[in-house]
Tab-separated table of C-alpha atoms in Angstrom:
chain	number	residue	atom	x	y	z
F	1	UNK	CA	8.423	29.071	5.598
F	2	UNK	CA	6.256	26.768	7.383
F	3	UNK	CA	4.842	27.218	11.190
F	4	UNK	CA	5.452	23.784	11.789
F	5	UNK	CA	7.901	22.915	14.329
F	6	UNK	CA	11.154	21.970	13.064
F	7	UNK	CA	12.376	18.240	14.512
F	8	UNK	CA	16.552	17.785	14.178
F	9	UNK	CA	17.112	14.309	14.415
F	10	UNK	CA	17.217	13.371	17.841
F	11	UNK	CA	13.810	14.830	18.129
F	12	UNK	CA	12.374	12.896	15.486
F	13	UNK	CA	14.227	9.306	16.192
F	14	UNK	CA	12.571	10.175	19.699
F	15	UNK	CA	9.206	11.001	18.203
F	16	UNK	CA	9.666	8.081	15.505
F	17	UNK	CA	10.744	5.487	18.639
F	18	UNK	CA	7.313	6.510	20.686
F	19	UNK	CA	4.514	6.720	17.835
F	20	UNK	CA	6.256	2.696	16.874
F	21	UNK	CA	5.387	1.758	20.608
F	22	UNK	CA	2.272	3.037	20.594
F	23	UNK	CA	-0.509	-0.328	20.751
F	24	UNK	CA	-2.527	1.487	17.977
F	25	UNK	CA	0.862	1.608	15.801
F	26	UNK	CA	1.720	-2.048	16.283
F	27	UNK	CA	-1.488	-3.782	15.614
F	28	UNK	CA	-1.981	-4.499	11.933
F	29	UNK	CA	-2.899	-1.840	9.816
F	30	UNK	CA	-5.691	-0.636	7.534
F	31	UNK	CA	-5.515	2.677	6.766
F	32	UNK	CA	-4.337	1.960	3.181
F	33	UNK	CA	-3.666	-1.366	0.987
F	34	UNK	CA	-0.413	0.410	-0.174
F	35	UNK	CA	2.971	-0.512	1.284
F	36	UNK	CA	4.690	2.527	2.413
F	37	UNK	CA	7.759	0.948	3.796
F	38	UNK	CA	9.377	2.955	0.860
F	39	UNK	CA	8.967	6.151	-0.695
F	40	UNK	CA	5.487	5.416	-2.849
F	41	UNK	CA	3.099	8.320	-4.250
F	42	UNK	CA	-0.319	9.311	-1.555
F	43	UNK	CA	-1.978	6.033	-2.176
F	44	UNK	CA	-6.201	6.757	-3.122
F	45	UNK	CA	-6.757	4.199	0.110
F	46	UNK	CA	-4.769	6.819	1.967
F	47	UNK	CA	-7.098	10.314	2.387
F	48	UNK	CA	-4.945	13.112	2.339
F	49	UNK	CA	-6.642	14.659	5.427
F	50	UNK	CA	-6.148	11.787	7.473
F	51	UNK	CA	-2.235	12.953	7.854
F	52	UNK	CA	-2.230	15.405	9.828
F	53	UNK	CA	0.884	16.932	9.289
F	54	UNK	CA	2.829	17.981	12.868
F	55	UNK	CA	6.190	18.959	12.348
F	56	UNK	CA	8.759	19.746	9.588
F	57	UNK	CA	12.442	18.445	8.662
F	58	UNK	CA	13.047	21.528	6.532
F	59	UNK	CA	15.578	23.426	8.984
F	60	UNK	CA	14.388	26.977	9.993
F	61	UNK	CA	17.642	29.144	9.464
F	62	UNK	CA	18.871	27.018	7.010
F	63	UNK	CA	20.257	29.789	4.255
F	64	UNK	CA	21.859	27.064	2.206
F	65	UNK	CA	18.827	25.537	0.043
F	66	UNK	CA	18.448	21.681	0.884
F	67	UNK	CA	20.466	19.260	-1.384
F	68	UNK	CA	19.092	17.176	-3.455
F	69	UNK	CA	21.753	14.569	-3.147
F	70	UNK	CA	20.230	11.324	-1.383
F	71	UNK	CA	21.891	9.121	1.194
F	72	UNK	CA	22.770	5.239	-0.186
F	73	UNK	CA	25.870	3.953	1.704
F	74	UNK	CA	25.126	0.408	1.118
F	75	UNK	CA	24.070	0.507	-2.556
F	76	UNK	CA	19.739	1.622	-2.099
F	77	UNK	CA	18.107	3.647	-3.813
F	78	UNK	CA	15.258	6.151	-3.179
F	79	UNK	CA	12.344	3.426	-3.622
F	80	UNK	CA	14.196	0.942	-1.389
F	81	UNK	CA	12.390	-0.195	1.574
F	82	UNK	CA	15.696	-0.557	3.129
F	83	UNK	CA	16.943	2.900	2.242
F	84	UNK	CA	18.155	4.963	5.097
F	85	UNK	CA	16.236	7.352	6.585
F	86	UNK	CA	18.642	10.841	6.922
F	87	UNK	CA	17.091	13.676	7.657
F	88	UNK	CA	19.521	15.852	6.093
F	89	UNK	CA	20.006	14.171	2.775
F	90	UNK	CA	17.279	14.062	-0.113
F	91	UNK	CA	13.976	13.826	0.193
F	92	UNK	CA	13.970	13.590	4.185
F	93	UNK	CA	15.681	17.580	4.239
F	94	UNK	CA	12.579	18.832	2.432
F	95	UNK	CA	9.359	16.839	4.628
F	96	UNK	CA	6.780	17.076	7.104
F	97	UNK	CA	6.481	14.432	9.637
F	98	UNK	CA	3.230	13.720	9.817
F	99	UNK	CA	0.748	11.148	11.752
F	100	UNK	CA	-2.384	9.394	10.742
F	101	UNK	CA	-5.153	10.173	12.125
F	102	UNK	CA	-6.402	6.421	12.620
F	103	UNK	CA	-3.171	4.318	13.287
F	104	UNK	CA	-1.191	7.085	14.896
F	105	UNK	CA	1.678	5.629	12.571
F	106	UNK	CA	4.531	8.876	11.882
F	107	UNK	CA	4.707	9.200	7.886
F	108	UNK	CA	7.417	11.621	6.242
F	109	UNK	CA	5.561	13.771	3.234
F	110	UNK	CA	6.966	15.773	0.847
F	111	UNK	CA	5.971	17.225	-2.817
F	112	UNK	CA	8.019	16.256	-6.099
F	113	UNK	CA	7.486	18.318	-8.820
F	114	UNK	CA	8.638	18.087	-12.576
F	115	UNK	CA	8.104	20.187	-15.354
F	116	UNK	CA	4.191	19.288	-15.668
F	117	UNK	CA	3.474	17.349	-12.395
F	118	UNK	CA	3.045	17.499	-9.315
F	119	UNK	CA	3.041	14.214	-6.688
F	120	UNK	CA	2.834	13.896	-2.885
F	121	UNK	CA	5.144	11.149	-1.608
F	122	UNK	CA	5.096	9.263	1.200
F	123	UNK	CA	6.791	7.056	3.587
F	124	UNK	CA	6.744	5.122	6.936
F	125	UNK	CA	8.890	6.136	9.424
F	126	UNK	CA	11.013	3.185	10.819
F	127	UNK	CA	12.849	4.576	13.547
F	128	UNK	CA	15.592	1.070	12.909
F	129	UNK	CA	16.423	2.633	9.620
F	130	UNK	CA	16.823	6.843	10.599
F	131	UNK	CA	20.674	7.678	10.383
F	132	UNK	CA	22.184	10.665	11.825
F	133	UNK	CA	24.317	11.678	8.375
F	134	UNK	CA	26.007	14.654	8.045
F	135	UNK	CA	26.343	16.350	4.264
F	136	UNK	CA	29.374	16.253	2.970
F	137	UNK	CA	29.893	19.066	0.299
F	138	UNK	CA	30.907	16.476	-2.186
F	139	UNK	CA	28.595	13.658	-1.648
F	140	UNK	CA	27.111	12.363	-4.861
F	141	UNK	CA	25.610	9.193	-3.060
């Protein structure tokens, strides 16, 4: 459980719509020399202390555990820089929301985990491309 507050999605397309608008957030930036339009791995040029995590997309009461099916209605895919951002679909349902330190750009952040790794990911949030999807019990998307 995390003591982060949890942000539904009008709370975060609100958050996500200020932190763009903010001067530090639209001048160039050079916090890290990796794009992270898309879903990419914590880049080295990226500290991990310098996101300092602020809020979570993982909801509360939730007693279903999150899906893991992912949100493509237009034929992305997870590393897309186009993909759709949907908080309630895959990997969106299990991150924190999280700002740098320097930029004051908003970054989603979550962990993947296989059988022997482990590997933050991490992604820009574009308020233009955050969708407001509901899960359908059968989506395979």
């Amino acid at each position: 459980m995390s003591d982060l507050p949890y942000l539904d999605y009008t709370a975060l397309l609100t958050l996500a719509q200020s932190a763009a608008n903010l001067p530090s957030a639209t001048a160039p930036c050079s916090c890290t020399r990796t794009p992270l339009d898309g879903w990419a791995s914590l880049p080295n040029s990226l500290p991990d202390a310098q996101l300092e995590p602020i809020a979570t997309l993982m909801a509360p009461n939730d007693t279903q555990e999150p899906t893991f099916a992912e949100f493509h209605p237009n034929g992305t895919s997870y590393w897309a820089v186009d993909a759709p951002i949907a908080p309630r679909y895959f990997p969106y349902n299990r991150s924190q929301v999280c700002r740098c330190r320097e930029c004051d750009r908003l970054y989603l952040r979550y962990q993947e985990g296989g059988g022997y790794f482990v590997d933050q990911r991490v992604r820009l949030v574009d308020p233009s491309l955050m969708v407001d999807a509901l899960v359908d019990a059968d989506d395979t998307h």
